[in-house]
mmCIF file of C-alpha atoms and ligand atoms in Angstrom:
data_model
loop_
_atom_site.group_PDB
_atom_site.id
_atom_site.type_symbol
_atom_site.label_atom_id
_atom_site.label_comp_id
_atom_site.label_asym_id
_atom_site.label_seq_id
_atom_site.Cartn_x
_atom_site.Cartn_y
_atom_site.Cartn_z
ATOM 1 C CA MET A 20 0.046 0.053 -0.029
ATOM 2 C CA THR A 21 1.341 3.358 -0.921
ATOM 3 C CA ALA A 22 -1.352 5.688 0.205
ATOM 4 C CA VAL A 23 -0.401 8.393 2.622
ATOM 5 C CA ARG A 24 -2.193 10.438 5.227
ATOM 6 C CA GLY A 25 -2.174 13.586 2.982
ATOM 7 C CA ARG A 26 -4.597 11.827 0.598
ATOM 8 C CA THR A 27 -7.458 11.693 2.910
ATOM 9 C CA ARG A 28 -10.460 13.369 1.488
ATOM 10 C CA ARG A 29 -11.885 16.231 3.781
ATOM 11 C CA TYR A 30 -15.501 16.245 4.117
ATOM 12 C CA ARG A 31 -16.994 19.435 2.833
ATOM 13 C CA GLY A 32 -20.601 18.915 3.676
ATOM 14 C CA GLY A 33 -23.394 17.468 1.507
ATOM 15 C CA VAL A 34 -24.168 13.714 1.452
ATOM 16 C CA PRO A 35 -21.172 11.628 2.540
ATOM 17 C CA ALA A 36 -19.716 8.857 0.509
ATOM 18 C CA ILE A 37 -19.681 5.588 2.534
ATOM 19 C CA LEU A 38 -17.666 2.649 2.389
ATOM 20 C CA ILE A 39 -19.109 -0.486 3.972
ATOM 21 C CA VAL A 40 -16.994 -3.480 4.884
ATOM 22 C CA GLU A 41 -19.179 -6.394 5.648
ATOM 23 C CA ASP A 42 -18.938 -10.020 4.804
ATOM 24 C CA ASP A 43 -22.690 -10.854 5.337
ATOM 25 C CA GLN A 44 -23.904 -10.418 1.800
ATOM 26 C CA ARG A 45 -27.544 -9.841 2.898
ATOM 27 C CA ILE A 46 -26.633 -7.022 5.198
ATOM 28 C CA ARG A 47 -24.184 -5.488 2.627
ATOM 29 C CA GLN A 48 -26.692 -5.497 -0.032
ATOM 30 C CA SER A 49 -29.542 -4.075 2.001
ATOM 31 C CA LEU A 50 -27.432 -1.393 3.741
ATOM 32 C CA SER A 51 -25.970 -0.243 0.333
ATOM 33 C CA SER A 52 -29.384 0.034 -1.342
ATOM 34 C CA ARG A 53 -30.969 1.702 1.690
ATOM 35 C CA LEU A 54 -28.115 4.211 1.852
ATOM 36 C CA ALA A 55 -28.072 4.773 -1.858
ATOM 37 C CA GLU A 56 -31.792 5.617 -1.851
ATOM 38 C CA ARG A 57 -30.931 8.046 0.697
ATOM 39 C CA GLY A 58 -28.529 9.772 -1.797
ATOM 40 C CA HIS A 59 -25.268 8.321 -0.499
ATOM 41 C CA GLN A 60 -22.496 7.280 -2.802
ATOM 42 C CA VAL A 61 -21.839 3.820 -1.505
ATOM 43 C CA ASP A 62 -19.294 1.131 -2.069
ATOM 44 C CA ALA A 63 -19.270 -2.162 -0.215
ATOM 45 C CA VAL A 64 -16.707 -4.908 0.088
ATOM 46 C CA GLY A 65 -16.804 -8.371 1.839
ATOM 47 C CA THR A 66 -13.226 -8.668 3.181
ATOM 48 C CA ALA A 67 -10.991 -6.693 5.471
ATOM 49 C CA MET A 68 -8.203 -6.603 3.131
ATOM 50 C CA SER A 69 -10.335 -5.142 0.315
ATOM 51 C CA GLY A 70 -11.907 -2.729 2.817
ATOM 52 C CA VAL A 71 -8.240 -1.491 3.868
ATOM 53 C CA GLU A 72 -7.347 -0.937 0.359
ATOM 54 C CA ALA A 73 -10.568 1.052 -0.536
ATOM 55 C CA ALA A 74 -10.434 2.998 2.819
ATOM 56 C CA VAL A 75 -6.828 4.262 2.049
ATOM 57 C CA SER A 76 -7.908 5.132 -1.573
ATOM 58 C CA GLY A 77 -9.253 8.436 -0.220
ATOM 59 C CA THR A 78 -12.493 8.458 -2.147
ATOM 60 C CA PHE A 79 -14.770 7.935 1.008
ATOM 61 C CA ASP A 80 -15.977 10.341 3.798
ATOM 62 C CA VAL A 81 -16.500 7.601 6.273
ATOM 63 C CA VAL A 82 -15.902 3.927 6.593
ATOM 64 C CA VAL A 83 -18.220 1.383 8.289
ATOM 65 C CA LEU A 84 -16.236 -1.549 9.433
ATOM 66 C CA ASP A 85 -17.797 -4.845 10.573
ATOM 67 C CA LEU A 86 -15.531 -6.416 13.266
ATOM 68 C CA GLY A 87 -16.525 -10.051 12.364
ATOM 69 C CA LEU A 88 -14.683 -10.449 9.021
ATOM 70 C CA PRO A 89 -13.390 -13.741 7.566
ATOM 71 C CA ASP A 90 -9.757 -12.716 6.635
ATOM 72 C CA LEU A 91 -8.697 -10.456 9.374
ATOM 73 C CA ASP A 92 -9.616 -9.466 13.061
ATOM 74 C CA GLY A 93 -11.554 -6.205 12.998
ATOM 75 C CA ALA A 94 -9.294 -4.589 15.376
ATOM 76 C CA GLU A 95 -6.331 -5.531 13.226
ATOM 77 C CA ALA A 96 -8.169 -4.048 10.191
ATOM 78 C CA LEU A 97 -8.905 -0.750 12.140
ATOM 79 C CA ARG A 98 -5.083 -0.726 13.110
ATOM 80 C CA MET A 99 -4.142 -1.034 9.329
ATOM 81 C CA ILE A 100 -6.505 1.740 8.235
ATOM 82 C CA ARG A 101 -5.485 4.024 11.194
ATOM 83 C CA SER A 102 -1.887 3.447 10.105
ATOM 84 C CA VAL A 103 -2.438 5.134 6.676
ATOM 85 C CA THR A 104 -5.528 7.381 6.907
ATOM 86 C CA ASP A 105 -7.534 9.385 9.407
ATOM 87 C CA VAL A 106 -10.795 8.831 7.467
ATOM 88 C CA PRO A 107 -13.603 8.533 10.118
ATOM 89 C CA VAL A 108 -14.284 4.840 11.113
ATOM 90 C CA VAL A 109 -17.625 3.589 12.622
ATOM 91 C CA VAL A 110 -17.174 0.040 13.733
ATOM 92 C CA ALA A 111 -20.174 -2.404 13.514
ATOM 93 C CA THR A 112 -20.168 -5.095 16.280
ATOM 94 C CA ALA A 113 -22.482 -8.011 16.926
ATOM 95 C CA ARG A 114 -22.085 -7.702 20.638
ATOM 96 C CA ASP A 115 -22.964 -4.913 23.017
ATOM 97 C CA ASP A 116 -19.735 -5.584 24.780
ATOM 98 C CA GLU A 117 -18.620 -2.454 26.583
ATOM 99 C CA ALA A 118 -14.906 -3.498 27.277
ATOM 100 C CA GLU A 119 -14.415 -4.291 23.561
ATOM 101 C CA ILE A 120 -16.231 -1.130 22.249
ATOM 102 C CA VAL A 121 -13.960 1.012 24.723
ATOM 103 C CA ARG A 122 -10.820 -0.942 23.294
ATOM 104 C CA LEU A 123 -11.876 -0.086 19.713
ATOM 105 C CA LEU A 124 -12.485 3.548 20.619
ATOM 106 C CA ASN A 125 -9.249 3.702 22.072
ATOM 107 C CA ALA A 126 -7.640 1.946 19.029
ATOM 108 C CA GLY A 127 -9.020 4.843 16.785
ATOM 109 C CA ALA A 128 -12.658 4.001 15.988
ATOM 110 C CA ASP A 129 -14.682 7.189 15.860
ATOM 111 C CA ASP A 130 -18.039 5.596 16.768
ATOM 112 C CA TYR A 131 -19.711 2.213 16.882
ATOM 113 C CA VAL A 132 -23.153 0.687 15.970
ATOM 114 C CA VAL A 133 -24.431 -2.593 17.433
ATOM 115 C CA LYS A 134 -25.975 -5.136 15.106
ATOM 116 C CA PRO A 135 -28.700 -5.286 14.016
ATOM 117 C CA TYR A 136 -28.869 -1.623 13.133
ATOM 118 C CA SER A 137 -30.991 0.272 10.645
ATOM 119 C CA ALA A 138 -29.697 2.317 7.698
ATOM 120 C CA GLU A 139 -31.334 5.418 9.514
ATOM 121 C CA HIS A 140 -29.414 4.858 12.668
ATOM 122 C CA LEU A 141 -26.219 4.229 10.892
ATOM 123 C CA GLU A 142 -26.633 7.487 8.870
ATOM 124 C CA ALA A 143 -27.364 9.384 12.125
ATOM 125 C CA ARG A 144 -24.081 8.003 13.566
ATOM 126 C CA VAL A 145 -22.135 8.757 10.210
ATOM 127 C CA ARG A 146 -23.468 12.492 10.498
ATOM 128 C CA ALA A 147 -22.410 12.848 14.126
ATOM 129 C CA VAL A 148 -18.901 11.531 13.391
ATOM 130 C CA LEU A 149 -18.664 13.777 10.333
ATOM 131 C CA ARG A 150 -19.911 16.812 12.318
ATOM 132 C CA ARG A 151 -17.243 16.104 15.135
ATOM 133 C CA SER A 152 -14.425 15.828 12.634
ATOM 134 C CA SER A 153 -15.609 18.803 10.561
ATOM 135 C CA SER A 154 -14.153 22.289 10.667
ATOM 136 C CA ASP A 155 -17.153 23.871 8.795
ATOM 137 C CA PRO A 156 -19.198 25.993 11.301
ATOM 138 C CA GLU A 157 -22.467 25.011 9.600
ATOM 139 C CA GLN A 158 -21.626 21.425 10.429
ATOM 140 C CA ARG A 159 -21.211 22.389 13.989
ATOM 141 C CA THR A 160 -24.757 23.655 14.395
ATOM 142 C CA LEU A 161 -27.570 21.225 15.207
ATOM 143 C CA VAL A 162 -31.153 22.097 14.541
ATOM 144 C CA VAL A 163 -34.101 19.876 15.644
ATOM 145 C CA GLY A 164 -37.464 21.659 15.093
ATOM 146 C CA ASP A 165 -37.161 25.043 17.108
ATOM 147 C CA LEU A 166 -34.176 23.910 18.891
ATOM 148 C CA THR A 167 -30.744 25.233 17.757
ATOM 149 C CA ILE A 168 -27.428 24.036 19.271
ATOM 150 C CA ASP A 169 -24.093 25.674 18.534
ATOM 151 C CA LEU A 170 -21.474 23.146 19.449
ATOM 152 C CA ASP A 171 -18.585 25.689 19.195
ATOM 153 C CA ALA A 172 -20.202 28.391 21.279
ATOM 154 C CA ARG A 173 -21.793 25.806 23.557
ATOM 155 C CA GLU A 174 -24.907 27.698 23.243
ATOM 156 C CA ALA A 175 -28.585 26.488 22.749
ATOM 157 C CA ARG A 176 -31.645 28.412 21.620
ATOM 158 C CA PHE A 177 -35.116 27.412 21.839
ATOM 159 C CA GLU A 178 -38.010 29.209 19.927
ATOM 160 C CA ASP A 179 -35.511 32.008 19.464
ATOM 161 C CA ARG A 180 -34.673 32.440 23.063
ATOM 162 C CA PRO A 181 -31.427 31.425 24.614
ATOM 163 C CA LEU A 182 -31.613 28.260 26.677
ATOM 164 C CA GLU A 183 -29.993 28.459 30.055
ATOM 165 C CA LEU A 184 -28.304 25.127 30.417
ATOM 166 C CA THR A 185 -25.783 23.638 32.789
ATOM 167 C CA ALA A 186 -22.686 22.023 31.226
ATOM 168 C CA ARG A 187 -24.143 18.649 31.686
ATOM 169 C CA GLU A 188 -27.497 19.478 30.373
ATOM 170 C CA PHE A 189 -25.802 20.939 27.344
ATOM 171 C CA GLU A 190 -23.784 17.813 26.730
ATOM 172 C CA LEU A 191 -26.999 15.662 27.163
ATOM 173 C CA LEU A 192 -28.980 17.754 24.733
ATOM 174 C CA ALA A 193 -26.238 17.948 22.109
ATOM 175 C CA TYR A 194 -25.662 14.164 22.439
ATOM 176 C CA LEU A 195 -29.400 13.552 21.707
ATOM 177 C CA ALA A 196 -29.501 16.149 18.949
ATOM 178 C CA GLU A 197 -26.727 14.618 17.065
ATOM 179 C CA ARG A 198 -28.915 11.541 16.771
ATOM 180 C CA PRO A 199 -32.314 12.960 16.156
ATOM 181 C CA GLY A 200 -34.956 10.293 16.203
ATOM 182 C CA SER A 201 -32.705 7.570 17.354
ATOM 183 C CA MET A 202 -33.371 5.741 20.551
ATOM 184 C CA VAL A 203 -30.364 6.156 23.086
ATOM 185 C CA SER A 204 -30.144 3.910 26.128
ATOM 186 C CA LYS A 205 -29.458 5.293 29.534
ATOM 187 C CA ARG A 206 -26.373 3.141 29.824
ATOM 188 C CA GLN A 207 -25.144 4.841 26.505
ATOM 189 C CA LEU A 208 -25.837 8.215 28.066
ATOM 190 C CA LEU A 209 -23.970 7.399 31.234
ATOM 191 C CA ALA A 210 -21.087 6.235 29.217
ATOM 192 C CA GLU A 211 -20.749 9.120 26.781
ATOM 193 C CA VAL A 212 -22.224 12.115 28.509
ATOM 194 C CA TRP A 213 -21.273 11.171 32.165
ATOM 195 C CA HIS A 214 -18.101 9.214 31.171
ATOM 196 C CA GLN A 215 -19.135 6.209 33.128
ATOM 197 C CA PRO A 216 -18.607 3.266 30.811
ATOM 198 C CA TYR A 217 -19.400 0.703 33.460
ATOM 199 C CA GLY A 218 -22.661 2.161 34.267
ATOM 200 C CA GLY A 219 -24.070 4.371 36.971
ATOM 201 C CA ALA A 220 -27.471 5.459 38.382
ATOM 202 C CA ASP A 221 -30.255 5.581 35.713
ATOM 203 C CA LYS A 222 -31.716 8.105 38.093
ATOM 204 C CA THR A 223 -28.977 10.663 37.329
ATOM 205 C CA VAL A 224 -30.170 10.550 33.601
ATOM 206 C CA ASP A 225 -33.903 10.667 34.695
ATOM 207 C CA VAL A 226 -33.310 13.864 36.846
ATOM 208 C CA HIS A 227 -31.345 15.624 34.044
ATOM 209 C CA LEU A 228 -33.997 14.768 31.348
ATOM 210 C CA SER A 229 -36.592 15.982 33.785
ATOM 211 C CA TRP A 230 -34.711 19.326 34.089
ATOM 212 C CA LEU A 231 -34.339 19.568 30.392
ATOM 213 C CA ARG A 232 -38.030 18.909 29.769
ATOM 214 C CA LYS A 233 -38.907 21.693 32.192
ATOM 215 C CA LYS A 234 -36.599 24.153 30.229
ATOM 216 C CA LEU A 235 -38.248 23.079 26.917
ATOM 217 C CA GLY A 236 -41.715 23.676 28.512
ATOM 218 C CA GLU A 237 -42.881 20.078 28.400
ATOM 219 C CA THR A 238 -43.626 17.413 30.844
ATOM 220 C CA ALA A 239 -43.140 13.521 30.953
ATOM 221 C CA ALA A 240 -47.066 13.291 30.645
ATOM 222 C CA GLU A 241 -47.116 15.489 27.601
ATOM 223 C CA PRO A 242 -43.718 15.010 25.906
ATOM 224 C CA ARG A 243 -42.835 16.860 22.734
ATOM 225 C CA TYR A 244 -39.119 16.933 22.024
ATOM 226 C CA ILE A 245 -37.967 14.370 24.812
ATOM 227 C CA ARG A 246 -39.536 10.919 24.196
ATOM 228 C CA THR A 247 -38.598 8.263 26.776
ATOM 229 C CA GLN A 248 -39.610 4.582 26.462
ATOM 230 C CA ARG A 249 -39.435 2.795 29.836
ATOM 231 C CA GLY A 250 -36.735 0.158 30.016
ATOM 232 C CA VAL A 251 -35.511 1.237 26.577
ATOM 233 C CA GLY A 252 -34.140 4.800 26.390
ATOM 234 C CA VAL A 253 -34.899 8.152 25.157
ATOM 235 C CA ARG A 254 -34.784 10.038 21.899
ATOM 236 C CA LEU A 255 -34.970 13.608 20.820
ATOM 237 C CA VAL A 256 -37.648 14.332 18.049
ATOM 238 C CA ASP A 257 -38.639 17.327 16.060
ATOM 239 C CA PRO A 258 -42.383 17.441 17.147
ATOM 240 C CA GLY A 259 -43.344 19.280 13.790
ATOM 241 C CA SER A 260 -42.209 16.428 11.541
HETATM 242 CA CA1 CA B 307 -19.374 -10.412 9.888
#
């Protein structure tokens, strides 16, 4: 391989080009067609080696890497990609194994999805990853309904008024707004907003959600933006869509 870091394509907004590395032909085909329908340029390969080669070609904005591939361990494939390019990588794993996920994030993965996952869920993760790696200020502003979140200024506005949020409330709202419509578990929130990868008290999340709700002028009985599902998690939605 002769590719060098400098060749990495820089994401400039628009619909990202996605490389899928997945050996399950059924998943590969259905994901490819769903993402293509949604306007993405998609390429899909079935082995780690072809994935590494395609990833370093510099023609993709993001790589979705299955960890269970026939020819190479997923962590090894990730290491090979990372040694030549800083293209964002979302790893797809069959097990919701926190120790393994933390290991992969430390090894250079940008985010992860747990199988089975939908094309919509993957797309939300891809957008979040690209937003984090982008230097374009427009990419750094999230809009969900009447809610606007400026990630650089760390300011949120709701119905054209500034929202007074604590640092933790801001983190929580931004995390949910990066994945609009996607269900997020409390365990995931504890890991990624509270930085407690081995869990903590769900009550902590509940209390912060109720404070956020209050600031958005809604209640658990009559939710608009913040929709919780008992025992499953929470998602942020645009009530007008
Ligand atoms: Ca697999």
